[in-house]
Amino acid sequence: MSNTGVPVKLLFEAEGMKVTVEMKNGEIYRGMLINAEDTMNMTISDVVRTARNGQVSKLPTVYVRGSGVRFISLPELLKNAPVFKKVVNMKRKAEASQGQGGTKRKRN
């Protein structure tokens, strides 16, 4: 898990929460995220699937392939996830080291 990026780590934080996944083919899946993988493959349970034509169906469990995902809507609760605090701290350290590295050049 150390080589995964922030979006994937955030997806791991969402396990056990309701998510909405839109696929590249236009289908939408909404349900409880049971498991997520580094490749963004996901297992979702208690799923409401909305087809491209608007037809709605309920499914007990769906396995979604990560390469087919257009976007994932996560709960707002994850705005306070520890992953973001780490990113902010890394950014502050980078800005501090950049400020110590000498004088800034003036642009004309």
PDB file of N, CA and C in Angstrom:
ATOM      1  N   MET A   1       0.812  -1.196   0.000  1.00  0.00           N
ATOM      2  CA  MET A   1       0.000   0.000   0.000  1.00  0.00           C
ATOM      3  C   MET A   1       0.853   1.257   0.000  1.00  0.00           C
ATOM      4  N   SER A   2       2.157   1.146   0.189  1.00  0.00           N
ATOM      5  CA  SER A   2       3.016   2.315   0.273  1.00  0.00           C
ATOM      6  C   SER A   2       3.213   2.995  -1.079  1.00  0.00           C
ATOM      7  N   ASN A   3       3.092   2.254  -2.179  1.00  0.00           N
ATOM      8  CA  ASN A   3       3.296   2.841  -3.501  1.00  0.00           C
ATOM      9  C   ASN A   3       2.015   3.364  -4.125  1.00  0.00           C
ATOM     10  N   THR A   4       0.900   3.273  -3.428  1.00  0.00           N
ATOM     11  CA  THR A   4      -0.360   3.744  -3.981  1.00  0.00           C
ATOM     12  C   THR A   4      -0.481   5.248  -3.785  1.00  0.00           C
ATOM     13  N   GLY A   5      -1.219   5.886  -4.692  1.00  0.00           N
ATOM     14  CA  GLY A   5      -1.400   7.326  -4.621  1.00  0.00           C
ATOM     15  C   GLY A   5      -2.529   7.711  -3.685  1.00  0.00           C
ATOM     16  N   VAL A   6      -2.698   9.001  -3.519  1.00  0.00           N
ATOM     17  CA  VAL A   6      -3.716   9.540  -2.613  1.00  0.00           C
ATOM     18  C   VAL A   6      -5.130   9.107  -3.016  1.00  0.00           C
ATOM     19  N   PRO A   7      -5.515   9.141  -4.293  1.00  0.00           N
ATOM     20  CA  PRO A   7      -6.884   8.719  -4.632  1.00  0.00           C
ATOM     21  C   PRO A   7      -7.198   7.279  -4.227  1.00  0.00           C
ATOM     22  N   VAL A   8      -6.238   6.372  -4.407  1.00  0.00           N
ATOM     23  CA  VAL A   8      -6.464   4.974  -4.050  1.00  0.00           C
ATOM     24  C   VAL A   8      -6.518   4.821  -2.531  1.00  0.00           C
ATOM     25  N   LYS A   9      -5.647   5.512  -1.824  1.00  0.00           N
ATOM     26  CA  LYS A   9      -5.683   5.469  -0.363  1.00  0.00           C
ATOM     27  C   LYS A   9      -7.011   5.999   0.159  1.00  0.00           C
ATOM     28  N   LEU A  10      -7.525   7.030  -0.475  1.00  0.00           N
ATOM     29  CA  LEU A  10      -8.819   7.584  -0.088  1.00  0.00           C
ATOM     30  C   LEU A  10      -9.937   6.573  -0.356  1.00  0.00           C
ATOM     31  N   LEU A  11      -9.811   5.844  -1.435  1.00  0.00           N
ATOM     32  CA  LEU A  11     -10.786   4.790  -1.744  1.00  0.00           C
ATOM     33  C   LEU A  11     -10.771   3.715  -0.660  1.00  0.00           C
ATOM     34  N   PHE A  12      -9.581   3.359  -0.169  1.00  0.00           N
ATOM     35  CA  PHE A  12      -9.480   2.389   0.923  1.00  0.00           C
ATOM     36  C   PHE A  12     -10.174   2.925   2.180  1.00  0.00           C
ATOM     37  N   GLU A  13     -10.053   4.220   2.432  1.00  0.00           N
ATOM     38  CA  GLU A  13     -10.703   4.838   3.596  1.00  0.00           C
ATOM     39  C   GLU A  13     -12.225   4.751   3.491  1.00  0.00           C
ATOM     40  N   ALA A  14     -12.745   4.671   2.273  1.00  0.00           N
ATOM     41  CA  ALA A  14     -14.193   4.659   2.054  1.00  0.00           C
ATOM     42  C   ALA A  14     -14.810   3.271   2.227  1.00  0.00           C
ATOM     43  N   GLU A  15     -13.999   2.251   2.460  1.00  0.00           N
ATOM     44  CA  GLU A  15     -14.548   0.908   2.645  1.00  0.00           C
ATOM     45  C   GLU A  15     -15.523   0.910   3.820  1.00  0.00           C
ATOM     46  N   GLY A  16     -16.702   0.330   3.594  1.00  0.00           N
ATOM     47  CA  GLY A  16     -17.745   0.310   4.613  1.00  0.00           C
ATOM     48  C   GLY A  16     -18.702   1.485   4.512  1.00  0.00           C
ATOM     49  N   MET A  17     -18.513   2.350   3.507  1.00  0.00           N
ATOM     50  CA  MET A  17     -19.366   3.519   3.315  1.00  0.00           C
ATOM     51  C   MET A  17     -20.105   3.418   1.980  1.00  0.00           C
ATOM     52  N   LYS A  18     -21.163   4.225   1.843  1.00  0.00           N
ATOM     53  CA  LYS A  18     -21.920   4.286   0.583  1.00  0.00           C
ATOM     54  C   LYS A  18     -21.130   5.080  -0.442  1.00  0.00           C
ATOM     55  N   VAL A  19     -21.020   4.534  -1.643  1.00  0.00           N
ATOM     56  CA  VAL A  19     -20.333   5.219  -2.737  1.00  0.00           C
ATOM     57  C   VAL A  19     -21.187   5.143  -3.999  1.00  0.00           C
ATOM     58  N   THR A  20     -20.914   6.049  -4.918  1.00  0.00           N
ATOM     59  CA  THR A  20     -21.535   6.018  -6.234  1.00  0.00           C
ATOM     60  C   THR A  20     -20.417   5.924  -7.263  1.00  0.00           C
ATOM     61  N   VAL A  21     -20.522   4.954  -8.155  1.00  0.00           N
ATOM     62  CA  VAL A  21     -19.483   4.730  -9.165  1.00  0.00           C
ATOM     63  C   VAL A  21     -20.115   4.867 -10.538  1.00  0.00           C
ATOM     64  N   GLU A  22     -19.581   5.781 -11.352  1.00  0.00           N
ATOM     65  CA  GLU A  22     -20.037   5.902 -12.735  1.00  0.00           C
ATOM     66  C   GLU A  22     -18.999   5.251 -13.625  1.00  0.00           C
ATOM     67  N   MET A  23     -19.475   4.401 -14.498  1.00  0.00           N
ATOM     68  CA  MET A  23     -18.596   3.669 -15.402  1.00  0.00           C
ATOM     69  C   MET A  23     -18.448   4.419 -16.731  1.00  0.00           C
ATOM     70  N   LYS A  24     -17.407   4.086 -17.468  1.00  0.00           N
ATOM     71  CA  LYS A  24     -17.176   4.711 -18.770  1.00  0.00           C
ATOM     72  C   LYS A  24     -18.307   4.420 -19.750  1.00  0.00           C
ATOM     73  N   ASN A  25     -19.010   3.299 -19.566  1.00  0.00           N
ATOM     74  CA  ASN A  25     -20.116   2.951 -20.461  1.00  0.00           C
ATOM     75  C   ASN A  25     -21.428   3.631 -20.069  1.00  0.00           C
ATOM     76  N   GLY A  26     -21.408   4.459 -19.009  1.00  0.00           N
ATOM     77  CA  GLY A  26     -22.587   5.224 -18.613  1.00  0.00           C
ATOM     78  C   GLY A  26     -23.413   4.620 -17.493  1.00  0.00           C
ATOM     79  N   GLU A  27     -23.123   3.388 -17.110  1.00  0.00           N
ATOM     80  CA  GLU A  27     -23.855   2.769 -16.008  1.00  0.00           C
ATOM     81  C   GLU A  27     -23.427   3.388 -14.681  1.00  0.00           C
ATOM     82  N   ILE A  28     -24.361   3.438 -13.732  1.00  0.00           N
ATOM     83  CA  ILE A  28     -24.081   4.003 -12.412  1.00  0.00           C
ATOM     84  C   ILE A  28     -24.424   2.945 -11.364  1.00  0.00           C
ATOM     85  N   TYR A  29     -23.500   2.730 -10.431  1.00  0.00           N
ATOM     86  CA  TYR A  29     -23.691   1.793  -9.337  1.00  0.00           C
ATOM     87  C   TYR A  29     -23.609   2.554  -8.017  1.00  0.00           C
ATOM     88  N   ARG A  30     -24.614   2.362  -7.160  1.00  0.00           N
ATOM     89  CA  ARG A  30     -24.598   2.987  -5.840  1.00  0.00           C
ATOM     90  C   ARG A  30     -24.814   1.905  -4.798  1.00  0.00           C
ATOM     91  N   GLY A  31     -23.902   1.859  -3.810  1.00  0.00           N
ATOM     92  CA  GLY A  31     -24.026   0.855  -2.770  1.00  0.00           C
ATOM     93  C   GLY A  31     -22.902   0.958  -1.756  1.00  0.00           C
ATOM     94  N   MET A  32     -22.828  -0.045  -0.895  1.00  0.00           N
ATOM     95  CA  MET A  32     -21.829  -0.096   0.164  1.00  0.00           C
ATOM     96  C   MET A  32     -20.526  -0.665  -0.374  1.00  0.00           C
ATOM     97  N   LEU A  33     -19.448   0.104  -0.244  1.00  0.00           N
ATOM     98  CA  LEU A  33     -18.135  -0.350  -0.701  1.00  0.00           C
ATOM     99  C   LEU A  33     -17.600  -1.379   0.290  1.00  0.00           C
ATOM    100  N   ILE A  34     -17.497  -2.611  -0.142  1.00  0.00           N
ATOM    101  CA  ILE A  34     -17.029  -3.695   0.715  1.00  0.00           C
ATOM    102  C   ILE A  34     -15.515  -3.819   0.661  1.00  0.00           C
ATOM    103  N   ASN A  35     -14.961  -3.770  -0.553  1.00  0.00           N
ATOM    104  CA  ASN A  35     -13.529  -3.967  -0.724  1.00  0.00           C
ATOM    105  C   ASN A  35     -13.049  -3.150  -1.924  1.00  0.00           C
ATOM    106  N   ALA A  36     -11.833  -2.611  -1.812  1.00  0.00           N
ATOM    107  CA  ALA A  36     -11.208  -1.891  -2.923  1.00  0.00           C
ATOM    108  C   ALA A  36      -9.780  -2.405  -3.088  1.00  0.00           C
ATOM    109  N   GLU A  37      -9.301  -2.395  -4.313  1.00  0.00           N
ATOM    110  CA  GLU A  37      -7.947  -2.856  -4.619  1.00  0.00           C
ATOM    111  C   GLU A  37      -7.119  -1.704  -5.169  1.00  0.00           C
ATOM    112  N   ASP A  38      -5.804  -1.903  -5.238  1.00  0.00           N
ATOM    113  CA  ASP A  38      -4.897  -0.882  -5.775  1.00  0.00           C
ATOM    114  C   ASP A  38      -5.270  -0.478  -7.194  1.00  0.00           C
ATOM    115  N   THR A  39      -5.873  -1.391  -7.946  1.00  0.00           N
ATOM    116  CA  THR A  39      -6.247  -1.140  -9.334  1.00  0.00           C
ATOM    117  C   THR A  39      -7.622  -0.474  -9.457  1.00  0.00           C
ATOM    118  N   MET A  40      -8.214  -0.119  -8.328  1.00  0.00           N
ATOM    119  CA  MET A  40      -9.547   0.471  -8.218  1.00  0.00           C
ATOM    120  C   MET A  40     -10.651  -0.518  -8.561  1.00  0.00           C
ATOM    121  N   ASN A  41     -10.330  -1.813  -8.624  1.00  0.00           N
ATOM    122  CA  ASN A  41     -11.379  -2.829  -8.682  1.00  0.00           C
ATOM    123  C   ASN A  41     -12.111  -2.763  -7.347  1.00  0.00           C
ATOM    124  N   MET A  42     -13.433  -2.902  -7.367  1.00  0.00           N
ATOM    125  CA  MET A  42     -14.211  -2.747  -6.138  1.00  0.00           C
ATOM    126  C   MET A  42     -15.292  -3.808  -6.038  1.00  0.00           C
ATOM    127  N   THR A  43     -15.591  -4.209  -4.809  1.00  0.00           N
ATOM    128  CA  THR A  43     -16.750  -5.033  -4.524  1.00  0.00           C
ATOM    129  C   THR A  43     -17.749  -4.140  -3.804  1.00  0.00           C
ATOM    130  N   ILE A  44     -18.961  -4.057  -4.348  1.00  0.00           N
ATOM    131  CA  ILE A  44     -20.006  -3.200  -3.791  1.00  0.00           C
ATOM    132  C   ILE A  44     -21.217  -4.072  -3.489  1.00  0.00           C
ATOM    133  N   SER A  45     -21.826  -3.872  -2.325  1.00  0.00           N
ATOM    134  CA  SER A  45     -23.003  -4.668  -1.970  1.00  0.00           C
ATOM    135  C   SER A  45     -24.237  -3.781  -1.863  1.00  0.00           C
ATOM    136  N   ASP A  46     -25.420  -4.412  -1.835  1.00  0.00           N
ATOM    137  CA  ASP A  46     -26.709  -3.703  -1.784  1.00  0.00           C
ATOM    138  C   ASP A  46     -26.757  -2.619  -2.859  1.00  0.00           C
ATOM    139  N   VAL A  47     -26.549  -3.036  -4.076  1.00  0.00           N
ATOM    140  CA  VAL A  47     -26.336  -2.118  -5.199  1.00  0.00           C
ATOM    141  C   VAL A  47     -27.640  -1.741  -5.895  1.00  0.00           C
ATOM    142  N   VAL A  48     -27.732  -0.454  -6.213  1.00  0.00           N
ATOM    143  CA  VAL A  48     -28.773   0.038  -7.114  1.00  0.00           C
ATOM    144  C   VAL A  48     -28.041   0.420  -8.396  1.00  0.00           C
ATOM    145  N   ARG A  49     -28.360  -0.282  -9.475  1.00  0.00           N
ATOM    146  CA  ARG A  49     -27.706  -0.046 -10.771  1.00  0.00           C
ATOM    147  C   ARG A  49     -28.653   0.740 -11.656  1.00  0.00           C
ATOM    148  N   THR A  50     -28.126   1.817 -12.219  1.00  0.00           N
ATOM    149  CA  THR A  50     -28.889   2.599 -13.184  1.00  0.00           C
ATOM    150  C   THR A  50     -28.218   2.434 -14.545  1.00  0.00           C
ATOM    151  N   ALA A  51     -28.938   1.835 -15.475  1.00  0.00           N
ATOM    152  CA  ALA A  51     -28.397   1.611 -16.815  1.00  0.00           C
ATOM    153  C   ALA A  51     -28.386   2.921 -17.603  1.00  0.00           C
ATOM    154  N   ARG A  52     -27.740   2.910 -18.742  1.00  0.00           N
ATOM    155  CA  ARG A  52     -27.662   4.104 -19.589  1.00  0.00           C
ATOM    156  C   ARG A  52     -29.037   4.595 -20.012  1.00  0.00           C
ATOM    157  N   ASN A  53     -29.979   3.674 -20.173  1.00  0.00           N
ATOM    158  CA  ASN A  53     -31.329   4.069 -20.606  1.00  0.00           C
ATOM    159  C   ASN A  53     -32.216   4.493 -19.434  1.00  0.00           C
ATOM    160  N   GLY A  54     -31.659   4.506 -18.206  1.00  0.00           N
ATOM    161  CA  GLY A  54     -32.417   4.940 -17.040  1.00  0.00           C
ATOM    162  C   GLY A  54     -33.084   3.820 -16.270  1.00  0.00           C
ATOM    163  N   GLN A  55     -33.006   2.603 -16.775  1.00  0.00           N
ATOM    164  CA  GLN A  55     -33.615   1.462 -16.091  1.00  0.00           C
ATOM    165  C   GLN A  55     -32.862   1.178 -14.794  1.00  0.00           C
ATOM    166  N   VAL A  56     -33.617   1.053 -13.699  1.00  0.00           N
ATOM    167  CA  VAL A  56     -33.027   0.836 -12.378  1.00  0.00           C
ATOM    168  C   VAL A  56     -33.247  -0.609 -11.959  1.00  0.00           C
ATOM    169  N   SER A  57     -32.199  -1.224 -11.415  1.00  0.00           N
ATOM    170  CA  SER A  57     -32.321  -2.589 -10.896  1.00  0.00           C
ATOM    171  C   SER A  57     -31.508  -2.701  -9.607  1.00  0.00           C
ATOM    172  N   LYS A  58     -31.930  -3.629  -8.747  1.00  0.00           N
ATOM    173  CA  LYS A  58     -31.222  -3.868  -7.486  1.00  0.00           C
ATOM    174  C   LYS A  58     -30.465  -5.184  -7.592  1.00  0.00           C
ATOM    175  N   LEU A  59     -29.223  -5.160  -7.106  1.00  0.00           N
ATOM    176  CA  LEU A  59     -28.367  -6.341  -7.137  1.00  0.00           C
ATOM    177  C   LEU A  59     -27.744  -6.537  -5.755  1.00  0.00           C
ATOM    178  N   PRO A  60     -27.561  -7.780  -5.329  1.00  0.00           N
ATOM    179  CA  PRO A  60     -26.984  -8.004  -4.005  1.00  0.00           C
ATOM    180  C   PRO A  60     -25.506  -7.604  -3.922  1.00  0.00           C
ATOM    181  N   THR A  61     -24.714  -7.984  -4.925  1.00  0.00           N
ATOM    182  CA  THR A  61     -23.276  -7.688  -4.933  1.00  0.00           C
ATOM    183  C   THR A  61     -22.796  -7.491  -6.360  1.00  0.00           C
ATOM    184  N   VAL A  62     -21.880  -6.528  -6.532  1.00  0.00           N
ATOM    185  CA  VAL A  62     -21.303  -6.263  -7.851  1.00  0.00           C
ATOM    186  C   VAL A  62     -19.793  -6.132  -7.689  1.00  0.00           C
ATOM    187  N   TYR A  63     -19.046  -6.707  -8.635  1.00  0.00           N
ATOM    188  CA  TYR A  63     -17.607  -6.528  -8.699  1.00  0.00           C
ATOM    189  C   TYR A  63     -17.333  -5.610  -9.883  1.00  0.00           C
ATOM    190  N   VAL A  64     -16.753  -4.445  -9.622  1.00  0.00           N
ATOM    191  CA  VAL A  64     -16.523  -3.426 -10.646  1.00  0.00           C
ATOM    192  C   VAL A  64     -15.046  -3.420 -11.015  1.00  0.00           C
ATOM    193  N   ARG A  65     -14.770  -3.466 -12.303  1.00  0.00           N
ATOM    194  CA  ARG A  65     -13.382  -3.407 -12.774  1.00  0.00           C
ATOM    195  C   ARG A  65     -12.905  -1.956 -12.802  1.00  0.00           C
ATOM    196  N   GLY A  66     -11.776  -1.689 -12.185  1.00  0.00           N
ATOM    197  CA  GLY A  66     -11.260  -0.330 -12.046  1.00  0.00           C
ATOM    198  C   GLY A  66     -10.977   0.380 -13.350  1.00  0.00           C
ATOM    199  N   SER A  67     -10.571  -0.354 -14.384  1.00  0.00           N
ATOM    200  CA  SER A  67     -10.242   0.285 -15.661  1.00  0.00           C
ATOM    201  C   SER A  67     -11.482   0.829 -16.365  1.00  0.00           C
ATOM    202  N   GLY A  68     -12.663   0.409 -15.935  1.00  0.00           N
ATOM    203  CA  GLY A  68     -13.900   0.890 -16.539  1.00  0.00           C
ATOM    204  C   GLY A  68     -14.549   2.036 -15.786  1.00  0.00           C
ATOM    205  N   VAL A  69     -13.916   2.491 -14.697  1.00  0.00           N
ATOM    206  CA  VAL A  69     -14.490   3.547 -13.860  1.00  0.00           C
ATOM    207  C   VAL A  69     -14.193   4.923 -14.442  1.00  0.00           C
ATOM    208  N   ARG A  70     -15.238   5.748 -14.570  1.00  0.00           N
ATOM    209  CA  ARG A  70     -15.060   7.142 -14.978  1.00  0.00           C
ATOM    210  C   ARG A  70     -14.785   7.999 -13.747  1.00  0.00           C
ATOM    211  N   PHE A  71     -15.657   7.895 -12.736  1.00  0.00           N
ATOM    212  CA  PHE A  71     -15.403   8.593 -11.477  1.00  0.00           C
ATOM    213  C   PHE A  71     -16.138   7.910 -10.338  1.00  0.00           C
ATOM    214  N   ILE A  72     -15.708   8.252  -9.118  1.00  0.00           N
ATOM    215  CA  ILE A  72     -16.305   7.698  -7.903  1.00  0.00           C
ATOM    216  C   ILE A  72     -16.695   8.855  -7.000  1.00  0.00           C
ATOM    217  N   SER A  73     -17.931   8.838  -6.560  1.00  0.00           N
ATOM    218  CA  SER A  73     -18.403   9.842  -5.617  1.00  0.00           C
ATOM    219  C   SER A  73     -18.326   9.238  -4.222  1.00  0.00           C
ATOM    220  N   LEU A  74     -17.533   9.867  -3.356  1.00  0.00           N
ATOM    221  CA  LEU A  74     -17.312   9.375  -1.999  1.00  0.00           C
ATOM    222  C   LEU A  74     -18.082  10.217  -0.994  1.00  0.00           C
ATOM    223  N   PRO A  75     -18.318   9.693   0.203  1.00  0.00           N
ATOM    224  CA  PRO A  75     -19.021  10.472   1.233  1.00  0.00           C
ATOM    225  C   PRO A  75     -18.241  11.717   1.630  1.00  0.00           C
ATOM    226  N   GLU A  76     -18.966  12.772   1.961  1.00  0.00           N
ATOM    227  CA  GLU A  76     -18.353  14.030   2.348  1.00  0.00           C
ATOM    228  C   GLU A  76     -17.529  13.897   3.628  1.00  0.00           C
ATOM    229  N   LEU A  77     -17.849  12.911   4.419  1.00  0.00           N
ATOM    230  CA  LEU A  77     -17.136  12.637   5.663  1.00  0.00           C
ATOM    231  C   LEU A  77     -15.630  12.477   5.434  1.00  0.00           C
ATOM    232  N   LEU A  78     -15.239  12.031   4.256  1.00  0.00           N
ATOM    233  CA  LEU A  78     -13.827  11.767   3.962  1.00  0.00           C
ATOM    234  C   LEU A  78     -13.005  13.031   3.734  1.00  0.00           C
ATOM    235  N   LYS A  79     -13.651  14.200   3.781  1.00  0.00           N
ATOM    236  CA  LYS A  79     -12.880  15.447   3.680  1.00  0.00           C
ATOM    237  C   LYS A  79     -11.876  15.557   4.822  1.00  0.00           C
ATOM    238  N   ASN A  80     -12.183  14.923   5.941  1.00  0.00           N
ATOM    239  CA  ASN A  80     -11.311  14.971   7.117  1.00  0.00           C
ATOM    240  C   ASN A  80     -10.450  13.719   7.255  1.00  0.00           C
ATOM    241  N   ALA A  81     -10.269  12.987   6.182  1.00  0.00           N
ATOM    242  CA  ALA A  81      -9.494  11.744   6.221  1.00  0.00           C
ATOM    243  C   ALA A  81      -8.017  12.026   6.522  1.00  0.00           C
ATOM    244  N   PRO A  82      -7.361  11.119   7.243  1.00  0.00           N
ATOM    245  CA  PRO A  82      -5.938  11.293   7.575  1.00  0.00           C
ATOM    246  C   PRO A  82      -5.045  11.427   6.347  1.00  0.00           C
ATOM    247  N   VAL A  83      -5.458  10.874   5.219  1.00  0.00           N
ATOM    248  CA  VAL A  83      -4.661  10.951   3.993  1.00  0.00           C
ATOM    249  C   VAL A  83      -4.430  12.410   3.598  1.00  0.00           C
ATOM    250  N   PHE A  84      -5.459  13.248   3.718  1.00  0.00           N
ATOM    251  CA  PHE A  84      -5.335  14.650   3.338  1.00  0.00           C
ATOM    252  C   PHE A  84      -4.410  15.413   4.282  1.00  0.00           C
ATOM    253  N   LYS A  85      -4.395  15.065   5.552  1.00  0.00           N
ATOM    254  CA  LYS A  85      -3.500  15.727   6.509  1.00  0.00           C
ATOM    255  C   LYS A  85      -2.051  15.453   6.140  1.00  0.00           C
ATOM    256  N   LYS A  86      -1.765  14.234   5.699  1.00  0.00           N
ATOM    257  CA  LYS A  86      -0.408  13.892   5.279  1.00  0.00           C
ATOM    258  C   LYS A  86      -0.005  14.701   4.057  1.00  0.00           C
ATOM    259  N   VAL A  87      -0.924  14.880   3.126  1.00  0.00           N
ATOM    260  CA  VAL A  87      -0.634  15.644   1.906  1.00  0.00           C
ATOM    261  C   VAL A  87      -0.351  17.107   2.253  1.00  0.00           C
ATOM    262  N   VAL A  88      -1.151  17.680   3.143  1.00  0.00           N
ATOM    263  CA  VAL A  88      -0.953  19.070   3.558  1.00  0.00           C
ATOM    264  C   VAL A  88       0.404  19.232   4.236  1.00  0.00           C
ATOM    265  N   ASN A  89       0.765  18.292   5.098  1.00  0.00           N
ATOM    266  CA  ASN A  89       2.067  18.360   5.774  1.00  0.00           C
ATOM    267  C   ASN A  89       3.213  18.252   4.777  1.00  0.00           C
ATOM    268  N   MET A  90       3.092  17.368   3.781  1.00  0.00           N
ATOM    269  CA  MET A  90       4.130  17.239   2.761  1.00  0.00           C
ATOM    270  C   MET A  90       4.267  18.534   1.962  1.00  0.00           C
ATOM    271  N   LYS A  91       3.127  19.167   1.663  1.00  0.00           N
ATOM    272  CA  LYS A  91       3.153  20.410   0.896  1.00  0.00           C
ATOM    273  C   LYS A  91       3.832  21.516   1.699  1.00  0.00           C
ATOM    274  N   ARG A  92       3.533  21.596   2.987  1.00  0.00           N
ATOM    275  CA  ARG A  92       4.159  22.615   3.840  1.00  0.00           C
ATOM    276  C   ARG A  92       5.666  22.420   3.915  1.00  0.00           C
ATOM    277  N   LYS A  93       6.100  21.172   4.055  1.00  0.00           N
ATOM    278  CA  LYS A  93       7.533  20.889   4.112  1.00  0.00           C
ATOM    279  C   LYS A  93       8.213  21.281   2.802  1.00  0.00           C
ATOM    280  N   ALA A  94       7.568  20.985   1.682  1.00  0.00           N
ATOM    281  CA  ALA A  94       8.136  21.325   0.379  1.00  0.00           C
ATOM    282  C   ALA A  94       8.246  22.836   0.206  1.00  0.00           C
ATOM    283  N   GLU A  95       7.207  23.563   0.643  1.00  0.00           N
ATOM    284  CA  GLU A  95       7.234  25.019   0.542  1.00  0.00           C
ATOM    285  C   GLU A  95       8.297  25.613   1.461  1.00  0.00           C
ATOM    286  N   ALA A  96       8.466  25.043   2.647  1.00  0.00           N
ATOM    287  CA  ALA A  96       9.464  25.537   3.589  1.00  0.00           C
ATOM    288  C   ALA A  96      10.872  25.313   3.057  1.00  0.00           C
ATOM    289  N   SER A  97      11.128  24.149   2.491  1.00  0.00           N
ATOM    290  CA  SER A  97      12.459  23.876   1.948  1.00  0.00           C
ATOM    291  C   SER A  97      12.727  24.718   0.705  1.00  0.00           C
ATOM    292  N   GLN A  98      11.710  25.027  -0.043  1.00  0.00           N
ATOM    293  CA  GLN A  98      11.864  25.881  -1.220  1.00  0.00           C
ATOM    294  C   GLN A  98      12.195  27.304  -0.793  1.00  0.00           C
ATOM    295  N   GLY A  99      11.601  27.761   0.283  1.00  0.00           N
ATOM    296  CA  GLY A  99      11.855  29.112   0.798  1.00  0.00           C
ATOM    297  C   GLY A  99      13.253  29.259   1.360  1.00  0.00           C
ATOM    298  N   GLN A 100      13.850  28.181   1.863  1.00  0.00           N
ATOM    299  CA  GLN A 100      15.193  28.231   2.436  1.00  0.00           C
ATOM    300  C   GLN A 100      16.272  28.120   1.370  1.00  0.00           C
ATOM    301  N   GLY A 101      15.908  27.699   0.192  1.00  0.00           N
ATOM    302  CA  GLY A 101      16.875  27.401  -0.861  1.00  0.00           C
ATOM    303  C   GLY A 101      17.519  28.612  -1.513  1.00  0.00           C
ATOM    304  N   GLY A 102      17.241  29.808  -1.097  1.00  0.00           N
ATOM    305  CA  GLY A 102      17.844  30.990  -1.699  1.00  0.00           C
ATOM    306  C   GLY A 102      16.786  32.038  -1.996  1.00  0.00           C
ATOM    307  N   THR A 103      17.153  32.995  -2.783  1.00  0.00           N
ATOM    308  CA  THR A 103      16.236  34.084  -3.082  1.00  0.00           C
ATOM    309  C   THR A 103      15.373  33.718  -4.273  1.00  0.00           C
ATOM    310  N   LYS A 104      14.212  34.274  -4.285  1.00  0.00           N
ATOM    311  CA  LYS A 104      13.311  34.046  -5.418  1.00  0.00           C
ATOM    312  C   LYS A 104      13.619  35.058  -6.503  1.00  0.00           C
ATOM    313  N   ARG A 105      13.568  34.607  -7.734  1.00  0.00           N
ATOM    314  CA  ARG A 105      13.829  35.513  -8.843  1.00  0.00           C
ATOM    315  C   ARG A 105      12.551  36.276  -9.172  1.00  0.00           C
ATOM    316  N   LYS A 106      12.755  37.511  -9.563  1.00  0.00           N
ATOM    317  CA  LYS A 106      11.655  38.361  -9.948  1.00  0.00           C
ATOM    318  C   LYS A 106      11.356  38.157 -11.416  1.00  0.00           C
ATOM    319  N   ARG A 107      10.086  37.999 -11.752  1.00  0.00           N
ATOM    320  CA  ARG A 107       9.698  37.851 -13.159  1.00  0.00           C
ATOM    321  C   ARG A 107       9.391  39.211 -13.740  1.00  0.00           C
ATOM    322  N   ASN A 108       9.797  39.407 -14.959  1.00  0.00           N
ATOM    323  CA  ASN A 108       9.512  40.687 -15.633  1.00  0.00           C
ATOM    324  C   ASN A 108       8.303  40.610 -16.503  1.00  0.00           C
TER     325      ASN A 108
END
